[in-house]
Coordinates of C-alpha atoms in Angstrom, one line a residue:
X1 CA -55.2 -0.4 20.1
X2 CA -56.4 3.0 18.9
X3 CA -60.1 1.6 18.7
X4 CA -59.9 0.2 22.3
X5 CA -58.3 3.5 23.4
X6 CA -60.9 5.4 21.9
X7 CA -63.7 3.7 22.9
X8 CA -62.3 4.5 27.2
X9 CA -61.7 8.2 25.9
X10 CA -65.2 8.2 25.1
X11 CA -66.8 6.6 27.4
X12 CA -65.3 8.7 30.3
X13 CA -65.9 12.3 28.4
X14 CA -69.5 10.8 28.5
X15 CA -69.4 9.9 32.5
X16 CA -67.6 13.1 32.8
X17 CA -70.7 15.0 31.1
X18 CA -68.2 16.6 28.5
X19 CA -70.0 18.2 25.5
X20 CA -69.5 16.1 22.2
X21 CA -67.9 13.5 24.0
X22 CA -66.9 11.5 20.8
X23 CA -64.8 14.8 19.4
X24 CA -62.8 14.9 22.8
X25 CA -62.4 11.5 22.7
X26 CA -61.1 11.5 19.3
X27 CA -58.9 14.3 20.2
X28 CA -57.5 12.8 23.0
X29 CA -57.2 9.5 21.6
X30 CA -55.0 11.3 18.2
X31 CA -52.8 13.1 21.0
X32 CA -52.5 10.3 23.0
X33 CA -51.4 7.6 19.9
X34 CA -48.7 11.0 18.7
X35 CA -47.4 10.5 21.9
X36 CA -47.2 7.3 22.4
X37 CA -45.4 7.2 18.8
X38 CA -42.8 10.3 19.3
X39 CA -41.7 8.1 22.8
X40 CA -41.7 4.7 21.1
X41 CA -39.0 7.1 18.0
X42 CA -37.3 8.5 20.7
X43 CA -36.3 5.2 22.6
X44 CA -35.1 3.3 19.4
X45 CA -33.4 6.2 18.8
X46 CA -31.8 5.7 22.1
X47 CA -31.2 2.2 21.3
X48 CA -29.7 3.1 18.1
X49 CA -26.9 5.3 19.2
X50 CA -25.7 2.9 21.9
X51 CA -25.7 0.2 19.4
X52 CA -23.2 2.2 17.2
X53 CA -21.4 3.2 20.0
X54 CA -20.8 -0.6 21.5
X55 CA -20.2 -1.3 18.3
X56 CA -16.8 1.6 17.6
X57 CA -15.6 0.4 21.3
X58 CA -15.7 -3.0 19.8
X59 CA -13.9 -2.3 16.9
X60 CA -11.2 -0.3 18.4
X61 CA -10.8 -2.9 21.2
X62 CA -10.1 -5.4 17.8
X63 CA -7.4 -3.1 16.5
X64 CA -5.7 -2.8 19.5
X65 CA -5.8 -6.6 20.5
X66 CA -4.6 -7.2 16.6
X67 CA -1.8 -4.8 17.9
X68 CA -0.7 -6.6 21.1
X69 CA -0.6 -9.6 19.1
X70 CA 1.4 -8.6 16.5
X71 CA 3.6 -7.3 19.1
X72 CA 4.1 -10.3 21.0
X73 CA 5.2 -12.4 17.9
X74 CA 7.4 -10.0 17.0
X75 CA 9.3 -10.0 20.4
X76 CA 9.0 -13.9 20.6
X77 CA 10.4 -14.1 17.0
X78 CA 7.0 -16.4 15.8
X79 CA 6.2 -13.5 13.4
X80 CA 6.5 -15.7 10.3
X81 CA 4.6 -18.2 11.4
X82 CA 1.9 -15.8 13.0
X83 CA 1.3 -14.1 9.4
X84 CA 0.7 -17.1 8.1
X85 CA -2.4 -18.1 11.1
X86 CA -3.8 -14.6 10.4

């Protein structure tokens, strides 16, 4: 991909009549890839953090339906044989 990308940043600094066409190019093409790779850190950063926080909502949701079960065999009187399914 940095080849192809390159090769268009070069070929328009030369229809563009830039001086040293293959330096802008390269420059461009450098800035261009730092970009694209800062983005591409900053999204699965993104991704990352929302992960983790699914994944705390999930676990507190599991503690408090462990809860509400434990709850309901204790006011049905099924605790004893509740501990012994869990």
């Amino acid at each position: 991909m940095f080849l192809v990308v390159l090769l268009i940043c070069v070929a328009g600094f030369r229809l563009l009549s830039f001086p040293y066409p293959a330096y802008f190019g390269l420059g461009a093409t450098i800035g261009l890839e730092a970009l694209y790779f800062l983005w591409k850190r900053k999204r699965n950063q993104k991704k990352y953090d929302k992960a983790v926080s699914l994944q705390s909502e999930l676990s507190d949701l599991k503690q408090q339906e462990f809860e509400l079960r434990y709850e309901e065999a204790k006011m049905n009187g099924q605790l004893d044989r509740w501990k012994k399914e869990t």
